[in-house]
Amino acid sequence: MEAAIAFTSVRNPSTTRFSSSSSSPSSRVPQRLCVRGPWRGRRLRALRPQSQVQAPGATAADASHHDVVVVGAGIVGLAIARHLLLHTRLSVAVADAAVPCSGATGAGQGYIWMSHRVPGSDMWELAVRSKQLWEELAAEVDGQGGGGARERLGWMRTGSLLVGRTSEELATLEEMTKTLSQAGIHAEFLSASSVHALEPALSVGKDGGAMFLSQDCQIDAVQAVSLIEKTNNSYSSEGRYMEFYNDPAMSLIRSEVTGTVEAVQTSRNILYGRKAIVIASGAWTRSLLHSFLEPALTLDIPVKPRKGHLLVVENFDKVKLNHGLMEVGYVDHQVAKSNCTHMASESSEDEQGALSISMTATLDTKGNLVLGSSREFKGFSREVDKSIVKCMWERAGEFFPAMKNVPLDIDQNTQIRIGHRPYMPDGKPVIGFIPDLPNVLVATGHEGNGLTMALGTAEMVTDMILGNPGKVDCSPFSIKHRFSD
């Protein structure tokens, strides 16, 4: 969940200003959150040869040269830029149709968890490595003072409780505890009484229980992005970093001589990437690639948006939490049993339905109660569905008796975050080079794992660009032989 709720952060449907430490030329552009999908509704031009390039309003002076161009300023794209800047001498440009945290990143619940990982699975090594890198970053920030990792990352070692209330769920939790313990993760199975001792506000019933992972953590996505942006911009004075926000990518530019993709054309600039171009545009990657690639290239990466609602309740004193919480049904996206008439079966994952709601809960560093979460396929709809928010509140009330008879005033002291997780049907992100375009990489499809796996993904992409052996096997995430035409 960590970013198990990685969706677009929107306080309300109005436009919100994003505070950036940027000192690059792009900072002259108004830094505003975009409440629509960055590329939705735009007709983008296909990959073209150099001689045909004519960016609208662009001149020769608008062309800039970099070693790597990253399309997408979410947590994954910015983390890739950071890793390249810190660990190589390469120069990097980041382009985005909006600004950081206006996509999936900004609304994440922030869990950096191992509790719902499966040892030995394709995702396991990447999750372990990514959590290690977050731990190292938090320790580094703590060593710098100035409020430390809690103040600058929203970092808290809250531990996680994965809770169940039925005999079937408890059997699942016991098996998960055993498996994770054998893999070297400190995991404990807790009875109902032990759960109550840790979380007095939580009710799992006399037959319930939980799995407890004391080393699980959480971050604040906006604070983490701010820190990464500050790091990236520190390389601007060396001429190694530039950012181009509110400047959507329009097409790729191919060399007439070599046939190699050598640049990204945005609405106002031409960004040359000598070594690589990375597409890290989340749920919009599929449509963007369709626009980028020639009709003869039949690659179709089936990433699509999975909409979610997240509720932040400010100054709520009815429930005090000591840990991050998640019901076990969230792990397999099971539909919560609820009186909510809006609920739909999860059996059909199509664009029209498949709504599921599961309880997730935590407190952020400001003490706000953060509740999730919903999943549904609604395209790129950004509308708030108050009935879904009501269902989430009711679901939380089944676990927290103090909330049972408390009415929710959505318009009072609340934030509703709407966003689109980049969903992949096989449950794995796509990280690797595009066949036949050897210098173009894709890094997308993390769904609810974007925050957790950003740093490991960044390391993996850097190794791919440099041709180095990776610390994590990248083959499960490659494009080649994975998708049918």
Coordinates of C-alpha atoms in Angstrom, one line a residue:
M1 CA 0.0 0.0 0.0
E2 CA 2.8 2.3 0.7
A3 CA 1.8 3.5 -2.5
A4 CA -0.6 0.9 -2.3
I5 CA -2.7 4.0 -2.7
A6 CA -0.5 5.8 -5.1
F7 CA -3.0 8.1 -6.8
T8 CA -3.2 11.7 -7.8
S9 CA -3.3 14.1 -4.9
V10 CA -6.2 16.6 -5.2
R11 CA -7.3 18.5 -2.2
N12 CA -10.4 19.5 -4.0
P13 CA -11.4 20.0 -7.7
S14 CA -9.9 23.4 -7.8
T15 CA -6.3 24.1 -8.9
T16 CA -3.7 24.0 -6.1
R17 CA -0.3 25.6 -6.1
F18 CA 2.7 23.3 -5.6
S19 CA 5.7 24.7 -3.8
S20 CA 8.9 23.8 -5.5
S21 CA 12.5 24.6 -4.7
S22 CA 13.3 24.6 -8.3
S23 CA 15.8 27.2 -9.6
S24 CA 15.9 25.9 -13.2
P25 CA 14.5 27.8 -16.2
S26 CA 11.3 25.9 -15.9
S27 CA 10.5 27.4 -12.6
R28 CA 9.4 30.5 -14.4
V29 CA 6.3 28.6 -15.5
P30 CA 3.5 28.8 -13.0
Q31 CA 3.8 25.7 -10.7
R32 CA 0.2 24.5 -10.6
L33 CA -1.3 21.1 -10.1
C34 CA -3.2 19.8 -13.1
V35 CA -6.5 18.3 -12.2
R36 CA -6.7 16.4 -15.6
G37 CA -4.5 13.6 -16.8
P38 CA -1.4 15.1 -18.3
W39 CA -1.9 13.7 -21.8
R40 CA -5.6 13.0 -21.8
G41 CA -7.4 14.7 -24.6
R42 CA -4.3 15.7 -26.5
R43 CA -3.5 14.4 -29.9
L44 CA 0.2 13.6 -29.8
R45 CA 2.4 13.3 -32.9
A46 CA 4.1 10.1 -33.9
L47 CA 7.8 9.5 -33.9
R48 CA 9.4 11.5 -36.7
P49 CA 12.7 12.0 -38.4
Q50 CA 14.8 15.0 -37.5
S51 CA 14.1 17.0 -40.7
Q52 CA 10.4 17.1 -40.0
V53 CA 10.7 18.6 -36.5
Q54 CA 8.9 21.9 -35.8
A55 CA 7.9 22.3 -32.2
P56 CA 5.0 24.8 -31.9
G57 CA 6.5 28.1 -30.9
A58 CA 10.0 26.5 -30.6
T59 CA 13.2 27.9 -32.1
A60 CA 16.7 26.5 -32.4
A61 CA 17.5 28.2 -29.0
D62 CA 14.8 26.0 -27.4
A63 CA 16.8 22.8 -28.0
S64 CA 18.9 21.5 -25.2
H65 CA 21.3 18.5 -25.0
H66 CA 21.4 16.0 -22.1
D67 CA 22.7 12.5 -21.6
V68 CA 19.3 11.2 -20.3
V69 CA 15.8 12.6 -20.8
V70 CA 13.1 11.4 -18.4
V71 CA 9.5 11.8 -19.4
G72 CA 7.4 11.9 -16.2
A73 CA 8.0 13.8 -12.9
G74 CA 6.3 11.3 -10.6
I75 CA 8.2 9.6 -7.8
V76 CA 9.7 7.0 -10.2
G77 CA 10.8 9.6 -12.8
L78 CA 12.3 11.9 -10.3
A79 CA 14.0 9.0 -8.4
I80 CA 15.6 7.9 -11.7
A81 CA 17.0 11.4 -12.3
R82 CA 18.3 11.5 -8.7
H83 CA 20.0 8.2 -8.9
L84 CA 21.7 9.1 -12.2
L85 CA 22.9 12.4 -10.8
L86 CA 24.2 10.9 -7.6
H87 CA 25.9 7.9 -9.0
T88 CA 27.1 8.9 -12.5
R89 CA 28.4 12.0 -14.3
L90 CA 25.5 12.0 -16.7
S91 CA 23.3 15.0 -17.2
V92 CA 19.5 14.6 -16.9
A93 CA 16.4 16.5 -18.0
V94 CA 12.9 15.7 -16.7
A95 CA 9.8 16.7 -18.6
D96 CA 6.2 16.6 -17.5
A97 CA 2.9 17.9 -18.7
A98 CA 2.1 19.0 -15.2
V99 CA 4.3 19.3 -12.0
P100 CA 5.4 16.8 -9.4
C101 CA 2.7 15.3 -7.2
S102 CA -0.1 16.0 -9.7
G103 CA -0.1 12.4 -10.8
A104 CA -0.2 9.2 -8.8
T105 CA 2.5 10.1 -6.4
G106 CA 0.9 12.9 -4.5
A107 CA -1.9 11.0 -3.0
G108 CA -0.1 7.9 -1.7
Q109 CA -0.7 6.7 1.8
G110 CA 3.0 6.3 2.0
Y111 CA 3.5 2.8 3.3
I112 CA 7.0 1.3 2.9
W113 CA 5.9 -2.2 3.8
M114 CA 7.0 -5.8 3.5
S115 CA 3.8 -7.2 5.1
H116 CA 2.0 -7.9 1.8
R117 CA 5.1 -9.2 -0.1
V118 CA 5.6 -12.7 -1.1
P119 CA 9.1 -14.2 -0.7
G120 CA 10.4 -15.7 -3.9
S121 CA 7.9 -13.9 -6.1
D122 CA 9.1 -11.7 -9.1
M123 CA 8.5 -8.6 -7.0
W124 CA 10.3 -9.7 -3.8
E125 CA 13.9 -8.8 -4.6
L126 CA 12.9 -5.4 -5.9
A127 CA 10.8 -4.7 -2.8
V128 CA 13.6 -5.7 -0.4
R129 CA 16.2 -3.7 -2.3
S130 CA 13.9 -0.6 -2.5
K131 CA 13.1 -0.7 1.2
Q132 CA 16.8 -0.9 2.0
L133 CA 17.5 2.1 -0.1
W134 CA 14.7 4.1 1.6
E135 CA 16.2 3.1 5.0
E136 CA 19.6 4.3 3.8
L137 CA 18.1 7.6 2.6
A138 CA 16.3 8.1 5.9
A139 CA 19.5 7.4 7.9
E140 CA 21.4 9.9 5.7
V141 CA 18.8 12.6 6.2
D142 CA 18.7 12.0 9.9
G143 CA 22.5 12.5 9.9
Q144 CA 22.1 15.9 8.3
G145 CA 20.0 17.3 11.2
G146 CA 17.4 20.0 10.3
G147 CA 14.5 18.1 11.6
G148 CA 15.8 14.8 10.3
A149 CA 13.9 12.2 8.2
R150 CA 10.6 12.7 10.0
E151 CA 10.5 16.4 9.2
R152 CA 11.9 16.2 5.7
L153 CA 10.6 12.8 4.5
G154 CA 7.6 12.3 6.7
W155 CA 9.5 9.2 7.8
M156 CA 8.0 7.1 10.6
R157 CA 8.9 3.6 11.7
T158 CA 5.3 2.9 12.6
G159 CA 5.3 -0.8 12.0
S160 CA 2.4 -2.5 10.2
L161 CA -0.6 -4.5 11.3
L162 CA -2.3 -6.6 8.7
V163 CA -5.5 -7.6 10.4
G164 CA -8.1 -10.3 10.0
R165 CA -11.4 -11.1 11.6
T166 CA -12.4 -14.5 10.2
S167 CA -10.9 -18.0 10.7
E168 CA -10.0 -18.0 7.0
E169 CA -8.2 -14.7 7.3
L170 CA -6.4 -15.8 10.4
A171 CA -5.2 -18.9 8.6
T172 CA -3.9 -16.7 5.8
L173 CA -2.1 -14.4 8.3
E174 CA -0.5 -17.3 10.1
E175 CA 0.9 -18.7 6.9
M176 CA 2.1 -15.3 5.8
T177 CA 3.8 -14.8 9.1
K178 CA 5.6 -18.1 8.8
T179 CA 6.7 -17.4 5.2
L180 CA 8.0 -13.9 5.9
S181 CA 9.9 -15.1 9.0
Q182 CA 11.6 -17.8 7.0
A183 CA 12.7 -15.1 4.6
G184 CA 14.4 -13.1 7.3
I185 CA 11.6 -10.6 8.0
H186 CA 10.7 -10.0 11.6
A187 CA 7.1 -10.9 11.6
E188 CA 4.8 -11.9 14.6
F189 CA 1.3 -13.4 14.6
L190 CA -0.8 -11.7 17.2
S191 CA -4.0 -12.8 19.0
A192 CA -7.0 -10.5 19.4
S193 CA -5.9 -9.6 22.9
S194 CA -2.4 -8.7 21.7
V195 CA -3.8 -6.6 18.9
H196 CA -5.9 -4.7 21.4
A197 CA -2.8 -4.0 23.5
L198 CA -1.1 -2.5 20.5
E199 CA -4.1 -0.7 19.1
P200 CA -6.8 0.0 21.7
A201 CA -9.0 1.8 19.1
L202 CA -9.0 -1.2 16.8
S203 CA -11.6 -4.0 17.0
V204 CA -11.0 -7.4 15.3
G205 CA -13.5 -9.4 17.4
K206 CA -12.7 -12.1 19.8
D207 CA -11.7 -14.5 17.0
G208 CA -9.6 -12.0 15.1
G209 CA -5.8 -11.3 15.0
A210 CA -3.1 -9.7 13.0
M211 CA 0.4 -10.1 11.6
F212 CA 2.8 -7.4 13.0
L213 CA 5.9 -6.2 11.2
S214 CA 7.7 -3.8 13.6
Q215 CA 10.2 -2.6 11.0
D216 CA 7.7 -1.4 8.4
C217 CA 7.7 2.3 7.7
Q218 CA 5.9 5.1 6.1
I219 CA 6.7 8.4 4.3
D220 CA 4.9 11.5 3.1
A221 CA 5.0 11.5 -0.7
V222 CA 4.9 15.3 -1.1
Q223 CA 7.8 15.7 1.4
A224 CA 9.8 12.9 -0.2
V225 CA 9.3 14.5 -3.7
S226 CA 10.4 17.9 -2.3
L227 CA 13.6 16.4 -0.9
I228 CA 14.3 14.5 -4.2
E229 CA 13.7 17.7 -6.2
K230 CA 16.0 19.7 -3.9
T231 CA 18.7 17.1 -4.5
N232 CA 18.2 17.1 -8.3
N233 CA 18.2 20.9 -8.5
S234 CA 21.5 21.0 -6.6
Y235 CA 23.1 19.8 -9.9
S236 CA 21.6 22.6 -12.0
S237 CA 24.5 24.9 -11.3
E238 CA 26.8 22.2 -12.8
G239 CA 24.7 22.1 -15.9
R240 CA 23.8 18.5 -15.2
Y241 CA 20.0 19.0 -14.5
M242 CA 17.1 20.7 -16.0
E243 CA 13.4 20.3 -15.5
F244 CA 10.6 21.2 -17.9
Y245 CA 7.2 21.2 -16.1
N246 CA 3.9 22.1 -17.6
D247 CA 5.5 21.1 -20.9
P248 CA 3.9 17.9 -22.3
A249 CA 5.9 15.5 -24.4
M250 CA 4.6 15.5 -28.0
S251 CA 6.8 13.1 -30.0
L252 CA 10.1 11.3 -30.3
I253 CA 12.6 12.4 -32.8
R254 CA 14.6 9.9 -34.8
S255 CA 17.9 10.5 -36.5
E256 CA 17.7 10.3 -40.3
V257 CA 21.3 9.0 -40.4
T258 CA 21.2 6.2 -37.8
G259 CA 17.5 5.8 -37.2
T260 CA 18.1 6.1 -33.5
V261 CA 15.7 8.0 -31.3
E262 CA 17.7 11.0 -30.2
A263 CA 15.3 13.5 -28.7
V264 CA 11.9 14.2 -27.1
Q265 CA 9.9 17.1 -28.6
T266 CA 7.7 18.8 -26.0
S267 CA 5.2 21.6 -26.5
R268 CA 7.9 24.2 -26.2
N269 CA 11.3 22.4 -26.3
I270 CA 13.4 19.8 -28.0
L271 CA 15.3 17.7 -25.5
Y272 CA 18.1 15.6 -26.9
G273 CA 19.1 12.5 -25.0
R274 CA 22.6 11.3 -26.0
K275 CA 22.5 8.1 -24.0
A276 CA 18.8 7.3 -23.2
I277 CA 15.2 8.4 -23.1
V278 CA 13.1 7.0 -20.2
I279 CA 9.3 7.0 -20.3
A280 CA 8.1 7.0 -16.7
S281 CA 4.6 8.5 -17.2
G282 CA 2.5 6.2 -15.0
A283 CA -1.0 5.4 -16.1
W284 CA -0.6 7.6 -19.2
T285 CA 2.3 5.5 -20.6
R286 CA 0.2 3.4 -22.9
S287 CA -1.5 6.3 -24.7
L288 CA 1.7 8.2 -24.8
L289 CA 3.6 5.3 -26.4
H290 CA 0.8 4.8 -29.0
S291 CA 1.3 8.4 -29.9
F292 CA 5.1 8.1 -29.9
L293 CA 5.6 5.0 -31.9
E294 CA 5.1 4.5 -35.6
P295 CA 2.1 2.5 -36.8
A296 CA 4.4 -0.3 -37.9
L297 CA 5.5 -0.9 -34.3
T298 CA 2.8 -3.0 -32.7
L299 CA 4.0 -2.9 -29.1
D300 CA 1.2 -2.5 -26.7
I301 CA 2.0 -2.3 -23.0
P302 CA -1.4 -2.8 -21.4
V303 CA -1.0 -0.4 -18.4
K304 CA -4.3 1.4 -17.6
P305 CA -5.5 3.7 -14.8
R306 CA -7.1 2.2 -11.7
K307 CA -8.9 5.0 -9.9
G308 CA -8.8 5.3 -6.2
H309 CA -10.2 7.5 -3.4
L310 CA -8.3 8.3 -0.3
L311 CA -9.7 10.3 2.6
V312 CA -7.7 12.6 5.0
V313 CA -9.5 13.8 8.1
E314 CA -7.9 16.7 9.9
N315 CA -8.1 17.2 13.7
F316 CA -10.0 13.9 14.2
D317 CA -9.6 12.9 17.9
K318 CA -12.0 9.9 18.0
V319 CA -9.3 7.5 16.8
K320 CA -5.7 7.4 17.8
L321 CA -3.4 5.0 16.0
N322 CA 0.1 3.7 16.9
H323 CA 0.8 1.8 13.7
G324 CA -0.2 1.6 10.0
L325 CA -3.2 -0.7 9.5
M326 CA -4.6 -2.7 6.6
E327 CA -7.2 -5.4 6.5
V328 CA -5.9 -8.6 4.9
G329 CA -8.4 -8.5 2.1
Y330 CA -6.5 -5.5 0.7
V331 CA -3.6 -7.8 -0.3
D332 CA -5.7 -9.7 -2.8
H333 CA -8.0 -6.8 -3.6
Q334 CA -10.9 -8.7 -2.2
V335 CA -14.2 -6.9 -2.0
A336 CA -15.1 -5.8 1.5
K337 CA -18.4 -7.1 2.8
S338 CA -20.3 -3.9 3.3
N339 CA -23.8 -2.4 3.4
C340 CA -22.7 0.0 0.7
T341 CA -25.0 -0.3 -2.2
H342 CA -22.3 1.0 -4.5
M343 CA -20.2 -2.1 -4.1
A344 CA -19.6 -4.2 -7.2
S345 CA -18.0 -7.6 -7.9
E346 CA -14.3 -7.7 -8.4
S347 CA -14.7 -10.6 -10.8
S348 CA -14.9 -8.4 -13.8
E349 CA -12.0 -6.0 -14.3
D350 CA -13.3 -3.8 -17.0
E351 CA -13.7 -0.1 -17.5
Q352 CA -17.3 -0.1 -16.3
G353 CA -17.1 -1.6 -12.9
A354 CA -15.0 -3.7 -10.4
L355 CA -15.2 -1.5 -7.4
S356 CA -13.5 -2.8 -4.3
I357 CA -13.1 -1.1 -0.9
S358 CA -10.7 -2.2 1.8
M359 CA -9.8 -0.6 5.1
T360 CA -6.4 1.0 5.4
A361 CA -5.6 3.6 8.1
T362 CA -2.7 5.5 9.5
L363 CA -1.9 8.9 11.0
D364 CA 0.5 11.2 9.2
T365 CA 3.2 13.3 10.8
K366 CA 0.6 16.1 11.4
G367 CA -1.7 13.7 13.2
N368 CA -4.3 13.6 10.5
L369 CA -6.3 10.4 10.0
V370 CA -5.6 8.9 6.5
L371 CA -8.2 6.4 5.4
G372 CA -8.4 4.2 2.3
S373 CA -9.1 2.8 0.0
S374 CA -11.0 2.1 -3.1
R375 CA -10.2 0.6 -6.5
E376 CA -12.2 0.8 -9.7
F377 CA -11.7 1.1 -13.4
K378 CA -13.2 4.4 -14.5
G379 CA -10.7 5.5 -17.2
F380 CA -9.2 8.9 -16.2
S381 CA -12.2 10.2 -14.4
R382 CA -11.3 12.7 -11.7
E383 CA -14.7 13.1 -10.2
V384 CA -15.1 12.6 -6.5
D385 CA -17.8 10.0 -5.8
K386 CA -19.1 10.8 -2.4
S387 CA -20.9 7.5 -2.1
I388 CA -17.6 5.7 -2.4
V389 CA -16.1 8.0 0.3
K390 CA -19.1 7.2 2.5
C391 CA -18.5 3.5 2.0
M392 CA -14.9 3.9 3.0
W393 CA -15.9 5.7 6.2
E394 CA -18.5 3.0 7.0
R395 CA -15.9 0.3 6.3
A396 CA -13.4 1.9 8.7
G397 CA -16.2 2.1 11.3
E398 CA -16.4 -1.7 11.3
F399 CA -12.9 -1.8 12.6
F400 CA -13.0 1.3 14.8
P401 CA -16.1 1.4 17.0
A402 CA -15.5 5.0 18.0
M403 CA -16.3 6.0 14.4
K404 CA -19.5 4.0 14.2
N405 CA -22.0 6.7 15.0
V406 CA -19.9 9.7 13.9
P407 CA -21.3 11.3 10.7
L408 CA -18.8 12.3 8.0
D409 CA -19.0 15.8 6.8
I410 CA -17.0 15.6 3.5
D411 CA -16.8 19.4 3.2
Q412 CA -15.4 20.0 6.7
N413 CA -11.8 19.4 7.6
T414 CA -11.2 16.8 5.0
Q415 CA -9.1 16.1 1.9
I416 CA -10.3 13.7 -0.8
R417 CA -7.5 12.5 -2.9
I418 CA -8.3 11.1 -6.3
G419 CA -5.8 9.3 -8.5
H420 CA -5.0 6.6 -11.0
R421 CA -2.7 3.8 -10.1
P422 CA -0.8 2.5 -13.2
Y423 CA -2.3 -1.0 -13.3
M424 CA -0.8 -4.0 -15.1
P425 CA -2.9 -7.1 -15.6
D426 CA 0.0 -9.4 -14.6
G427 CA 0.7 -7.4 -11.4
K428 CA 4.2 -6.5 -12.3
P429 CA 5.8 -3.2 -13.4
V430 CA 7.4 -2.8 -16.8
I431 CA 11.1 -1.8 -16.6
G432 CA 13.3 -2.1 -19.6
F433 CA 14.2 -1.2 -23.1
I434 CA 11.7 -1.1 -25.9
P435 CA 12.6 -3.7 -28.5
D436 CA 13.9 -2.1 -31.7
L437 CA 14.4 1.2 -29.9
P438 CA 17.6 0.3 -28.0
N439 CA 18.0 3.7 -26.2
V440 CA 14.3 4.1 -25.1
L441 CA 13.3 2.6 -21.8
V442 CA 10.0 2.3 -20.0
A443 CA 9.5 2.3 -16.2
T444 CA 5.8 2.1 -15.3
G445 CA 3.0 -0.1 -14.1
H446 CA 3.9 -0.2 -10.4
E447 CA 0.2 0.3 -9.5
G448 CA 0.2 0.7 -5.7
N449 CA 3.9 0.1 -5.3
G450 CA 5.3 3.3 -6.9
L451 CA 6.5 4.9 -3.7
T452 CA 7.9 1.8 -2.2
M453 CA 9.8 0.6 -5.3
A454 CA 10.9 4.0 -6.7
L455 CA 14.4 3.9 -5.4
G456 CA 15.0 0.3 -6.5
T457 CA 13.5 1.0 -9.9
A458 CA 15.8 4.0 -10.2
E459 CA 18.8 1.9 -9.4
M460 CA 17.7 -0.7 -11.9
V461 CA 17.2 1.8 -14.7
T462 CA 20.6 3.4 -14.1
D463 CA 22.3 0.0 -14.3
M464 CA 20.4 -0.7 -17.6
I465 CA 21.5 2.6 -19.1
L466 CA 25.2 2.0 -18.0
G467 CA 25.1 -1.6 -19.1
N468 CA 26.0 -2.7 -15.6
P469 CA 24.9 -6.0 -13.9
G470 CA 22.0 -5.2 -11.7
K471 CA 21.7 -5.9 -8.0
V472 CA 18.2 -7.2 -8.7
D473 CA 17.1 -9.5 -11.5
C474 CA 15.4 -7.3 -14.1
S475 CA 14.1 -10.1 -16.4
P476 CA 10.6 -10.4 -14.8
F477 CA 10.0 -6.7 -15.7
S478 CA 11.3 -6.7 -19.2
I479 CA 9.2 -6.0 -22.3
K480 CA 10.6 -8.5 -24.6
H481 CA 8.5 -11.7 -25.0
R482 CA 6.1 -10.4 -22.4
F483 CA 3.3 -8.8 -24.4
S484 CA 1.5 -10.1 -27.5
D485 CA 1.1 -7.8 -30.5

